[in-house]
Amino acid sequence: MKMLRLAATAAALLSSIGAVQAQTTLRIGLAEDPDILDPTMARTYVGRIVFSAFCDKLFDIDEKLNIVPQLALSSETVDDGKGLVVKLRPGVKFHDGEPLDAEAAKFSLERHLTFPGSFRKPELASVDHIEVVDPLTVKLVLKSPFSPLLAQLTDRAGMMMSPKAAKEAGDKFGLRPVCAGPYKFVERVQQDRIVFEKFADYWNKDNVFIDKIVFQPIVDATVRLANLKSGGLDLIERVLATDLKDVRADSRLKVATAIELGYQGITLNIGKDKAKGPLSQSAKVRQALDLAIDREAINQVVFNGEFKPGNQWVNPDHPYYQGAFPIRSRDVAKAKALLKEAGVTPPVSVDFLVPKGAETEAVAQVVQSMASEAGFDMKIRVTEFATSLKQAETGDYQAFMLAWSGRIDPDGNSYVFLHKDAPQNYSAWNNPQADKALQDARLVTDPAKRKASYETLAKLVQEEEPLLYLYHRRIIIAHTTRLEGYKQMPDGLVRVIGLKLK
């Protein structure tokens, strides 16, 4: 009998070990550590990648950039564009077991609108108030028609949070966020890992096949790739374009790519430059810096020609790109002439704030070299990403290399940086005509009318140069062949629904 009990115990132990071993973990390497994991307060691209694993939105996008329901079932624009009625998916639960109903949706939207320091407030600025129509229907009542609203609800402004958890946590919600996504938060160790586990009561649980997700920030792209090759990671984002050939040659790895919705550019401090340098005081000086830069050369030298040069907030293939303002060719002689017209004696010293990262730093060095030939002394100051954002807010820079991951509506790539009252107008540019063009584009749905407004804006931006748009990145994701079902969309997010590890 004793032997039988021992055998049974051993069998149970082996069964338990087998169950543990059967658990699957997807390990994702990130290029940075995200900022706060609070949908209301977050603002980084890398944070959006993490949110996609645990914080569902009212709507999402498909591979063709169509807006599709997620936590919502449907939407209807009413009252001549001044109302949006959203029907919610029944049976949805937050990670704490609380139901996602109309009251909870109203709470999340109102929190985005009213929470102190909210970065969602400008995205939902058109919303006057939210009404509960019935237990599963909310109505967003607008101050005026706002054509990008549905697109805003496909991102953090559309993320739903547990009212109970958010009320209890207050401004500490980001430390233990509670949403309604496929995975629930377990722990975060700054600069090391963010851990999630599968949520058993997820509304779409039949399409969730991996038990745990671990995000690991690894800033060095070479180290990130080495970890993928060694099996320490299963997927990495932002593979260097220069590493693409190597990755494609490795039979154990797969590549997924798409040209991004966003852009990489240099924001120029116009309104907050404490030193009052020539760059902030004269549009001609800013135009001279623009003319000193060869965008195609940057693409070839740094990215092996894999990216797409650009000069606007949308890429040249986008339907809202303004063909009347093509990319300027590099013209050093004209750049020097503009400096002379501005009454500036070279070299023009520029405090060049550059977030830490191999590609970003490489671009900055190429820009520095090109600009020097036209009379600029770009003093590169490499800074950790989150710190660079804080310095941009306070105006502690003169030029700032800043990427924007992009939105499906052109408003999401322009208004937040170019309108005088927008929270990410780091340039502190103030142009009433630009503000009107941005506002006019929000009031109509007709693409031709919207494009006309953006043409006005493009002309003003090219004249005053608050921001130098340089190129549009190719989103490059690499993963092991063990991972099945991965598809890349132009928003750059890593969607985990439907993924399997074999």
Short mmCIF file of C-alpha atoms in Angstrom, two decimals:
data_model
loop_
_atom_site.label_atom_id
_atom_site.label_comp_id
_atom_site.label_asym_id
_atom_site.label_seq_id
_atom_site.Cartn_x
_atom_site.Cartn_y
_atom_site.Cartn_z
CA MET A 1 0.00 0.00 0.00
CA LYS A 2 2.84 2.36 0.89
CA MET A 3 4.44 1.71 -2.53
CA LEU A 4 1.10 2.39 -4.24
CA ARG A 5 0.72 5.70 -2.34
CA LEU A 6 4.27 6.69 -3.31
CA ALA A 7 3.56 5.82 -6.95
CA ALA A 8 0.33 7.84 -6.87
CA THR A 9 2.13 10.79 -5.30
CA ALA A 10 4.88 10.61 -7.93
CA ALA A 11 2.30 10.42 -10.71
CA ALA A 12 0.47 13.43 -9.30
CA LEU A 13 3.76 15.33 -9.03
CA LEU A 14 4.68 14.48 -12.60
CA SER A 15 1.22 15.53 -13.74
CA SER A 16 1.61 18.83 -11.88
CA ILE A 17 5.04 19.41 -13.43
CA GLY A 18 3.60 18.59 -16.85
CA ALA A 19 0.82 21.13 -16.36
CA VAL A 20 3.35 23.78 -15.40
CA GLN A 21 5.56 22.89 -18.35
CA ALA A 22 2.57 23.06 -20.69
CA GLN A 23 2.08 26.73 -19.82
CA THR A 24 3.15 28.96 -22.69
CA THR A 25 4.93 32.30 -22.26
CA LEU A 26 5.42 34.85 -25.02
CA ARG A 27 8.50 37.00 -24.35
CA ILE A 28 8.53 40.31 -26.21
CA GLY A 29 11.56 42.59 -26.43
CA LEU A 30 10.78 46.32 -26.38
CA ALA A 31 13.03 49.14 -27.54
CA GLU A 32 12.21 51.23 -24.44
CA ASP A 33 10.56 50.95 -21.07
CA PRO A 34 7.04 52.39 -21.34
CA ASP A 35 5.86 55.36 -19.35
CA ILE A 36 2.87 55.04 -17.00
CA LEU A 37 0.43 52.18 -17.75
CA ASP A 38 -2.61 54.41 -17.32
CA PRO A 39 -4.54 54.95 -20.58
CA THR A 40 -5.49 58.47 -19.49
CA MET A 41 -1.93 59.58 -18.72
CA ALA A 42 0.22 57.51 -21.10
CA ARG A 43 1.83 59.00 -24.20
CA THR A 44 4.54 56.67 -25.57
CA TYR A 45 4.44 54.40 -28.61
CA VAL A 46 6.03 51.55 -26.69
CA GLY A 47 3.31 51.93 -24.07
CA ARG A 48 0.67 51.47 -26.77
CA ILE A 49 2.30 48.13 -27.66
CA VAL A 50 1.91 46.99 -24.05
CA PHE A 51 -1.66 48.32 -23.78
CA SER A 52 -2.70 46.22 -26.77
CA ALA A 53 -2.19 43.10 -24.63
CA PHE A 54 -4.35 44.12 -21.69
CA CYS A 55 -6.50 47.18 -22.38
CA ASP A 56 -9.13 46.73 -25.10
CA LYS A 57 -10.68 49.76 -26.77
CA LEU A 58 -14.20 50.54 -27.93
CA PHE A 59 -12.97 50.16 -31.52
CA ASP A 60 -9.90 48.84 -33.33
CA ILE A 61 -8.61 48.84 -36.91
CA ASP A 62 -8.15 46.05 -39.42
CA GLU A 63 -5.29 45.51 -41.87
CA LYS A 64 -6.85 47.95 -44.37
CA LEU A 65 -7.24 50.66 -41.67
CA ASN A 66 -11.00 50.22 -41.50
CA ILE A 67 -12.46 50.98 -38.07
CA VAL A 68 -13.98 47.83 -36.56
CA PRO A 69 -15.79 47.16 -33.25
CA GLN A 70 -13.89 45.78 -30.26
CA LEU A 71 -15.55 46.42 -26.89
CA ALA A 72 -18.32 48.16 -28.81
CA LEU A 73 -20.73 46.37 -31.12
CA SER A 74 -21.62 49.34 -33.28
CA SER A 75 -21.77 53.13 -33.56
CA GLU A 76 -24.08 55.66 -35.18
CA THR A 77 -23.55 59.36 -35.83
CA VAL A 78 -26.67 61.38 -35.01
CA ASP A 79 -27.87 64.96 -34.50
CA ASP A 80 -26.14 66.32 -37.63
CA GLY A 81 -22.76 65.10 -36.49
CA LYS A 82 -23.09 66.35 -32.91
CA GLY A 83 -23.83 62.97 -31.38
CA LEU A 84 -22.24 59.51 -31.44
CA VAL A 85 -24.25 56.57 -30.11
CA VAL A 86 -22.14 53.56 -29.12
CA LYS A 87 -23.64 50.15 -28.36
CA LEU A 88 -21.46 47.99 -26.09
CA ARG A 89 -20.69 44.31 -26.35
CA PRO A 90 -22.69 42.38 -23.70
CA GLY A 91 -21.03 40.16 -21.11
CA VAL A 92 -17.68 41.96 -20.99
CA LYS A 93 -15.84 41.96 -17.66
CA PHE A 94 -12.93 43.95 -16.32
CA HIS A 95 -9.99 42.05 -14.81
CA ASP A 96 -11.42 42.61 -11.31
CA GLY A 97 -14.70 40.96 -12.31
CA GLU A 98 -16.66 44.22 -12.57
CA PRO A 99 -18.97 44.49 -15.61
CA LEU A 100 -18.29 46.77 -18.56
CA ASP A 101 -21.65 48.47 -18.93
CA ALA A 102 -22.76 51.93 -20.05
CA GLU A 103 -21.99 53.45 -16.64
CA ALA A 104 -18.46 52.06 -16.74
CA ALA A 105 -17.92 53.33 -20.29
CA LYS A 106 -19.22 56.75 -19.24
CA PHE A 107 -16.80 56.73 -16.29
CA SER A 108 -13.78 55.87 -18.48
CA LEU A 109 -14.58 58.54 -21.06
CA GLU A 110 -15.21 61.15 -18.36
CA ARG A 111 -11.95 60.22 -16.64
CA HIS A 112 -10.11 60.79 -19.93
CA LEU A 113 -11.78 64.21 -20.12
CA THR A 114 -11.40 65.43 -16.54
CA PHE A 115 -8.46 63.70 -14.85
CA PRO A 116 -5.74 66.24 -13.97
CA GLY A 117 -3.03 66.27 -16.65
CA SER A 118 -4.93 63.90 -18.95
CA PHE A 119 -3.31 63.43 -22.36
CA ARG A 120 -6.66 62.19 -23.71
CA LYS A 121 -8.48 65.43 -22.98
CA PRO A 122 -7.44 67.14 -26.25
CA GLU A 123 -8.30 63.97 -28.20
CA LEU A 124 -11.85 64.14 -26.80
CA ALA A 125 -12.07 67.93 -26.63
CA SER A 126 -15.12 67.93 -28.90
CA VAL A 127 -17.16 65.94 -26.35
CA ASP A 128 -19.46 68.08 -24.22
CA HIS A 129 -20.84 65.27 -22.09
CA ILE A 130 -21.69 61.55 -22.10
CA GLU A 131 -25.17 60.15 -21.58
CA VAL A 132 -26.25 56.66 -20.57
CA VAL A 133 -29.02 55.66 -23.00
CA ASP A 134 -29.57 52.17 -21.60
CA PRO A 135 -27.41 49.61 -19.71
CA LEU A 136 -25.36 48.84 -22.83
CA THR A 137 -25.57 52.11 -24.79
CA VAL A 138 -23.80 55.43 -24.34
CA LYS A 139 -24.15 58.66 -26.29
CA LEU A 140 -21.28 61.10 -26.72
CA VAL A 141 -22.82 64.56 -27.10
CA LEU A 142 -20.45 66.90 -28.97
CA LYS A 143 -19.93 70.64 -28.83
CA SER A 144 -19.57 70.59 -32.60
CA PRO A 145 -19.11 67.94 -35.29
CA PHE A 146 -15.75 66.18 -34.98
CA SER A 147 -14.87 63.87 -37.87
CA PRO A 148 -11.85 62.12 -36.23
CA LEU A 149 -13.79 61.05 -33.11
CA LEU A 150 -14.32 57.41 -34.05
CA ALA A 151 -10.62 57.15 -34.98
CA GLN A 152 -9.71 58.54 -31.54
CA LEU A 153 -11.71 55.74 -29.93
CA THR A 154 -9.48 53.13 -31.64
CA ASP A 155 -6.62 54.22 -29.40
CA ARG A 156 -6.11 55.11 -25.72
CA ALA A 157 -9.10 57.48 -25.65
CA GLY A 158 -11.26 54.43 -26.32
CA MET A 159 -9.67 52.24 -23.64
CA MET A 160 -11.99 51.21 -20.84
CA MET A 161 -10.91 51.01 -17.20
CA SER A 162 -12.61 49.45 -14.18
CA PRO A 163 -14.37 52.31 -12.35
CA LYS A 164 -13.93 50.51 -9.03
CA ALA A 165 -10.17 50.08 -9.46
CA ALA A 166 -9.64 53.55 -10.91
CA LYS A 167 -11.54 55.26 -8.09
CA GLU A 168 -9.62 53.33 -5.44
CA ALA A 169 -6.21 53.90 -7.04
CA GLY A 170 -6.59 57.53 -8.14
CA ASP A 171 -3.33 58.75 -9.68
CA LYS A 172 -1.70 55.39 -8.78
CA PHE A 173 -3.91 53.46 -11.24
CA GLY A 174 -0.97 52.98 -13.62
CA LEU A 175 0.87 50.93 -10.97
CA ARG A 176 -1.79 48.19 -11.07
CA PRO A 177 -4.02 48.88 -14.07
CA VAL A 178 -7.33 47.06 -14.43
CA CYS A 179 -8.81 46.96 -17.93
CA ALA A 180 -10.87 44.58 -20.09
CA GLY A 181 -8.26 43.02 -22.39
CA PRO A 182 -7.08 39.46 -23.06
CA TYR A 183 -4.37 39.58 -20.37
CA LYS A 184 -4.39 40.97 -16.85
CA PHE A 185 -1.57 42.77 -15.08
CA VAL A 186 0.66 40.76 -12.73
CA GLU A 187 3.75 42.85 -12.00
CA ARG A 188 6.12 45.49 -13.29
CA VAL A 189 9.80 45.92 -12.49
CA GLN A 190 10.99 49.22 -13.99
CA GLN A 191 13.56 48.80 -16.78
CA ASP A 192 13.32 45.01 -16.43
CA ARG A 193 9.94 43.41 -17.15
CA ILE A 194 6.16 43.80 -17.29
CA VAL A 195 4.25 40.55 -16.74
CA PHE A 196 0.68 39.65 -17.74
CA GLU A 197 -1.33 36.46 -17.49
CA LYS A 198 -4.31 35.26 -19.50
CA PHE A 199 -7.66 36.57 -18.25
CA ALA A 200 -10.03 33.64 -17.87
CA ASP A 201 -13.20 35.72 -18.33
CA TYR A 202 -12.07 37.64 -21.43
CA TRP A 203 -14.93 38.19 -23.87
CA ASN A 204 -12.91 36.74 -26.76
CA LYS A 205 -11.07 34.06 -24.76
CA ASP A 206 -11.52 31.40 -27.45
CA ASN A 207 -8.92 33.28 -29.55
CA VAL A 208 -6.33 33.60 -26.76
CA PHE A 209 -3.87 30.69 -26.88
CA ILE A 210 -0.86 31.85 -24.86
CA ASP A 211 -0.89 31.76 -21.05
CA LYS A 212 1.51 34.52 -20.14
CA ILE A 213 3.17 37.54 -21.77
CA VAL A 214 6.39 39.11 -20.52
CA PHE A 215 7.54 42.43 -22.00
CA GLN A 216 11.24 43.16 -21.54
CA PRO A 217 12.70 46.59 -22.34
CA ILE A 218 16.10 46.19 -24.03
CA VAL A 219 17.25 49.52 -25.43
CA ASP A 220 20.20 48.18 -27.41
CA ALA A 221 18.85 46.80 -30.70
CA THR A 222 21.84 44.49 -31.14
CA VAL A 223 21.30 42.96 -27.71
CA ARG A 224 17.57 42.68 -28.43
CA LEU A 225 18.27 40.72 -31.62
CA ALA A 226 20.88 38.54 -29.90
CA ASN A 227 18.27 37.59 -27.29
CA LEU A 228 15.82 36.65 -30.04
CA LYS A 229 18.42 34.48 -31.77
CA SER A 230 19.43 32.76 -28.54
CA GLY A 231 15.83 31.94 -27.63
CA GLY A 232 15.63 34.39 -24.74
CA LEU A 233 12.89 36.28 -26.56
CA ASP A 234 10.14 35.19 -28.96
CA LEU A 235 9.45 38.53 -30.66
CA ILE A 236 11.21 41.88 -30.85
CA GLU A 237 10.04 45.25 -32.14
CA ARG A 238 12.05 47.88 -33.99
CA VAL A 239 14.62 45.64 -35.62
CA LEU A 240 17.31 47.83 -37.20
CA ALA A 241 16.93 48.17 -40.96
CA THR A 242 20.62 47.34 -41.22
CA ASP A 243 19.93 43.99 -39.51
CA LEU A 244 17.16 42.96 -41.89
CA LYS A 245 19.41 40.98 -44.23
CA ASP A 246 20.82 39.02 -41.28
CA VAL A 247 17.35 38.28 -39.86
CA ARG A 248 15.96 37.17 -43.22
CA ALA A 249 18.91 34.81 -43.65
CA ASP A 250 18.16 33.04 -40.35
CA SER A 251 15.82 30.08 -40.92
CA ARG A 252 14.70 30.21 -37.28
CA LEU A 253 13.31 33.73 -37.63
CA LYS A 254 10.50 35.47 -39.49
CA VAL A 255 10.04 39.16 -40.37
CA ALA A 256 6.80 41.16 -40.48
CA THR A 257 6.84 44.73 -41.81
CA ALA A 258 4.62 47.71 -42.73
CA ILE A 259 5.27 51.40 -43.45
CA GLU A 260 4.17 53.29 -40.37
CA LEU A 261 1.31 55.75 -40.05
CA GLY A 262 3.58 58.16 -38.19
CA TYR A 263 6.83 59.94 -38.86
CA GLN A 264 10.28 60.78 -37.57
CA GLY A 265 11.08 64.46 -37.40
CA ILE A 266 12.93 67.24 -35.65
CA THR A 267 10.81 69.55 -33.52
CA LEU A 268 12.22 73.08 -33.38
CA ASN A 269 11.69 75.13 -30.23
CA ILE A 270 10.08 78.39 -31.31
CA GLY A 271 8.15 79.69 -28.31
CA LYS A 272 10.01 78.29 -25.27
CA ASP A 273 13.67 78.75 -26.21
CA LYS A 274 15.16 80.31 -23.09
CA ALA A 275 18.38 81.20 -24.96
CA LYS A 276 16.45 82.97 -27.76
CA GLY A 277 18.80 81.42 -30.32
CA PRO A 278 18.62 82.19 -34.06
CA LEU A 279 16.67 78.98 -34.76
CA SER A 280 13.75 80.08 -32.59
CA GLN A 281 13.82 83.71 -33.69
CA SER A 282 13.82 83.34 -37.49
CA ALA A 283 11.85 81.16 -39.91
CA LYS A 284 14.64 81.73 -42.46
CA VAL A 285 17.13 80.06 -40.12
CA ARG A 286 14.77 77.10 -39.68
CA GLN A 287 14.31 76.89 -43.47
CA ALA A 288 18.09 76.93 -43.84
CA LEU A 289 18.39 73.92 -41.52
CA ASP A 290 15.72 72.12 -43.56
CA LEU A 291 17.56 72.80 -46.81
CA ALA A 292 20.79 71.45 -45.32
CA ILE A 293 19.22 67.99 -44.89
CA ASP A 294 19.14 65.29 -47.59
CA ARG A 295 16.31 62.96 -46.58
CA GLU A 296 17.04 60.27 -49.16
CA ALA A 297 20.69 60.18 -48.08
CA ILE A 298 19.56 59.56 -44.48
CA ASN A 299 17.38 56.71 -45.73
CA GLN A 300 20.23 55.11 -47.67
CA VAL A 301 23.02 55.66 -45.14
CA VAL A 302 21.17 54.71 -41.95
CA PHE A 303 18.37 52.45 -43.17
CA ASN A 304 19.69 50.73 -46.32
CA GLY A 305 16.90 52.43 -48.27
CA GLU A 306 14.18 50.53 -46.36
CA PHE A 307 12.34 53.61 -45.04
CA LYS A 308 10.36 56.28 -46.88
CA PRO A 309 11.58 59.91 -46.97
CA GLY A 310 8.90 62.46 -46.23
CA ASN A 311 8.21 66.08 -45.38
CA GLN A 312 4.71 66.01 -43.92
CA TRP A 313 2.84 64.44 -41.02
CA VAL A 314 1.60 61.66 -43.35
CA ASN A 315 3.72 59.65 -45.77
CA PRO A 316 3.80 60.41 -49.52
CA ASP A 317 1.51 57.44 -50.31
CA HIS A 318 -1.20 58.62 -47.90
CA PRO A 319 -4.42 60.00 -49.41
CA TYR A 320 -4.01 63.18 -47.34
CA TYR A 321 -0.46 63.88 -48.49
CA GLN A 322 -0.18 67.34 -50.07
CA GLY A 323 1.39 66.86 -53.48
CA ALA A 324 1.68 70.63 -53.94
CA PHE A 325 4.49 70.60 -51.40
CA PRO A 326 6.97 67.90 -52.45
CA ILE A 327 10.15 67.10 -50.56
CA ARG A 328 12.72 69.84 -51.04
CA SER A 329 16.08 68.88 -52.47
CA ARG A 330 19.14 69.60 -50.39
CA ASP A 331 20.56 73.06 -51.24
CA VAL A 332 23.52 74.10 -49.09
CA ALA A 333 24.14 77.31 -51.06
CA LYS A 334 20.55 78.46 -50.54
CA ALA A 335 20.74 77.49 -46.85
CA LYS A 336 23.82 79.71 -46.42
CA ALA A 337 22.08 82.53 -48.28
CA LEU A 338 19.06 82.31 -45.95
CA LEU A 339 21.32 82.56 -42.90
CA LYS A 340 22.86 85.67 -44.42
CA GLU A 341 19.40 87.15 -45.13
CA ALA A 342 18.46 86.48 -41.50
CA GLY A 343 21.52 88.43 -40.37
CA VAL A 344 23.02 85.40 -38.67
CA THR A 345 26.76 84.72 -38.58
CA PRO A 346 27.69 81.01 -38.71
CA PRO A 347 28.20 78.76 -36.95
CA VAL A 348 24.67 78.65 -35.52
CA SER A 349 24.90 76.70 -32.27
CA VAL A 350 21.94 74.36 -31.64
CA ASP A 351 21.19 72.29 -28.53
CA PHE A 352 20.08 69.05 -30.23
CA LEU A 353 18.10 66.79 -27.86
CA VAL A 354 18.23 63.18 -29.08
CA PRO A 355 16.54 60.22 -27.34
CA LYS A 356 18.90 57.30 -26.71
CA GLY A 357 18.75 54.62 -29.42
CA ALA A 358 21.03 53.32 -32.17
CA GLU A 359 18.99 54.47 -35.17
CA THR A 360 17.94 57.79 -33.65
CA GLU A 361 21.52 58.61 -32.72
CA ALA A 362 22.76 57.57 -36.17
CA VAL A 363 20.24 59.88 -37.86
CA ALA A 364 21.23 62.71 -35.52
CA GLN A 365 24.88 62.27 -36.46
CA VAL A 366 24.08 62.37 -40.19
CA VAL A 367 21.95 65.50 -39.67
CA GLN A 368 24.76 67.03 -37.63
CA SER A 369 27.25 66.40 -40.45
CA MET A 370 24.95 67.74 -43.17
CA ALA A 371 23.96 70.81 -41.17
CA SER A 372 27.57 71.69 -40.43
CA GLU A 373 28.18 72.22 -44.14
CA ALA A 374 25.50 74.93 -44.14
CA GLY A 375 26.77 76.70 -41.01
CA PHE A 376 25.05 74.90 -38.13
CA ASP A 377 26.77 73.46 -35.07
CA MET A 378 24.30 70.77 -33.91
CA LYS A 379 25.42 69.85 -30.39
CA ILE A 380 23.93 66.37 -29.89
CA ARG A 381 22.70 65.69 -26.36
CA VAL A 382 21.68 62.02 -26.01
CA THR A 383 19.03 61.58 -23.32
CA GLU A 384 16.90 58.72 -22.00
CA PHE A 385 13.53 58.80 -23.81
CA ALA A 386 11.15 59.57 -20.92
CA THR A 387 13.51 62.29 -19.67
CA SER A 388 13.68 63.83 -23.15
CA LEU A 389 9.89 64.19 -23.19
CA LYS A 390 9.95 66.05 -19.89
CA GLN A 391 12.66 68.36 -21.20
CA ALA A 392 10.63 68.95 -24.36
CA GLU A 393 7.64 69.99 -22.23
CA THR A 394 9.67 72.58 -20.36
CA GLY A 395 11.39 73.84 -23.51
CA ASP A 396 14.82 72.66 -22.39
CA TYR A 397 16.13 72.16 -25.94
CA GLN A 398 16.39 73.92 -29.30
CA ALA A 399 15.97 70.96 -31.67
CA PHE A 400 14.42 67.65 -30.60
CA MET A 401 14.56 64.40 -32.58
CA LEU A 402 11.10 62.99 -31.97
CA ALA A 403 9.21 60.08 -33.50
CA TRP A 404 5.43 59.81 -33.66
CA SER A 405 3.91 56.37 -34.08
CA GLY A 406 0.95 57.78 -35.98
CA ARG A 407 -2.83 57.58 -36.09
CA ILE A 408 -5.21 56.43 -38.80
CA ASP A 409 -6.77 59.89 -39.14
CA PRO A 410 -4.45 62.78 -40.21
CA ASP A 411 -5.80 64.86 -37.34
CA GLY A 412 -4.03 62.50 -34.94
CA ASN A 413 -0.67 63.26 -36.58
CA SER A 414 -1.06 67.02 -36.77
CA TYR A 415 -3.36 68.69 -34.24
CA VAL A 416 -1.64 67.40 -31.12
CA PHE A 417 1.71 68.91 -32.21
CA LEU A 418 0.73 71.99 -34.20
CA HIS A 419 -2.28 73.59 -32.51
CA LYS A 420 -1.31 76.31 -30.03
CA ASP A 421 -3.27 74.71 -27.15
CA ALA A 422 -2.27 71.09 -27.78
CA PRO A 423 -0.31 69.41 -24.95
CA GLN A 424 2.38 68.02 -27.27
CA ASN A 425 3.00 71.28 -29.11
CA TYR A 426 6.58 71.09 -27.86
CA SER A 427 7.60 73.72 -30.41
CA ALA A 428 5.21 76.19 -28.73
CA TRP A 429 4.28 77.33 -32.25
CA ASN A 430 1.36 79.75 -32.31
CA ASN A 431 -0.26 80.48 -35.67
CA PRO A 432 -3.98 81.45 -35.77
CA GLN A 433 -4.29 80.45 -39.44
CA ALA A 434 -2.88 77.00 -38.68
CA ASP A 435 -5.22 76.65 -35.72
CA LYS A 436 -8.19 77.50 -37.95
CA ALA A 437 -7.12 75.01 -40.63
CA LEU A 438 -6.77 72.27 -38.01
CA GLN A 439 -10.17 73.13 -36.56
CA ASP A 440 -11.87 73.33 -39.98
CA ALA A 441 -10.61 69.84 -40.86
CA ARG A 442 -12.36 68.50 -37.76
CA LEU A 443 -15.76 69.95 -38.65
CA VAL A 444 -16.33 68.17 -41.96
CA THR A 445 -16.31 64.56 -43.12
CA ASP A 446 -15.90 65.21 -46.86
CA PRO A 447 -12.28 64.15 -47.68
CA ALA A 448 -11.88 66.86 -50.34
CA LYS A 449 -12.84 69.62 -47.90
CA ARG A 450 -10.62 68.18 -45.20
CA LYS A 451 -7.70 67.90 -47.61
CA ALA A 452 -8.12 71.56 -48.57
CA SER A 453 -7.77 72.55 -44.91
CA TYR A 454 -4.66 70.42 -44.54
CA GLU A 455 -3.20 72.02 -47.67
CA THR A 456 -3.45 75.40 -45.92
CA LEU A 457 -1.76 73.90 -42.89
CA ALA A 458 1.02 72.30 -44.97
CA LYS A 459 1.83 75.66 -46.59
CA LEU A 460 2.11 77.38 -43.20
CA VAL A 461 4.26 74.57 -41.74
CA GLN A 462 6.63 74.71 -44.72
CA GLU A 463 6.95 78.47 -44.31
CA GLU A 464 7.45 78.62 -40.54
CA GLU A 465 9.02 75.19 -39.93
CA PRO A 466 8.01 74.36 -36.35
CA LEU A 467 8.78 70.76 -37.20
CA LEU A 468 11.06 69.22 -39.83
CA TYR A 469 9.52 65.94 -41.03
CA LEU A 470 12.29 63.59 -42.19
CA TYR A 471 11.05 60.10 -42.96
CA HIS A 472 8.50 57.39 -42.28
CA ARG A 473 9.84 54.22 -40.77
CA ARG A 474 9.23 50.70 -41.87
CA ILE A 475 7.87 48.88 -38.85
CA ILE A 476 10.10 45.82 -38.58
CA ILE A 477 9.09 43.02 -36.26
CA ALA A 478 11.10 39.81 -36.00
CA HIS A 479 9.93 36.67 -34.26
CA THR A 480 10.87 33.02 -33.96
CA THR A 481 9.24 30.45 -36.22
CA ARG A 482 7.71 28.98 -33.03
CA LEU A 483 5.27 31.89 -33.04
CA GLU A 484 2.36 31.42 -35.43
CA GLY A 485 -0.35 33.78 -36.66
CA TYR A 486 1.50 37.09 -36.38
CA LYS A 487 0.45 39.94 -38.71
CA GLN A 488 1.78 43.50 -38.73
CA MET A 489 -0.46 46.52 -39.14
CA PRO A 490 0.65 50.08 -40.01
CA ASP A 491 -0.05 51.37 -36.48
CA GLY A 492 2.98 49.40 -35.25
CA LEU A 493 1.18 47.63 -32.42
CA VAL A 494 1.79 44.01 -31.46
CA ARG A 495 -1.62 42.32 -31.36
CA VAL A 496 -1.67 39.11 -29.37
CA ILE A 497 -5.13 37.77 -30.20
CA GLY A 498 -4.87 34.58 -32.25
CA LEU A 499 -1.14 34.04 -31.65
CA LYS A 500 0.12 30.53 -30.88
CA LEU A 501 3.45 29.16 -29.70
CA LYS A 502 4.29 25.70 -31.03
#
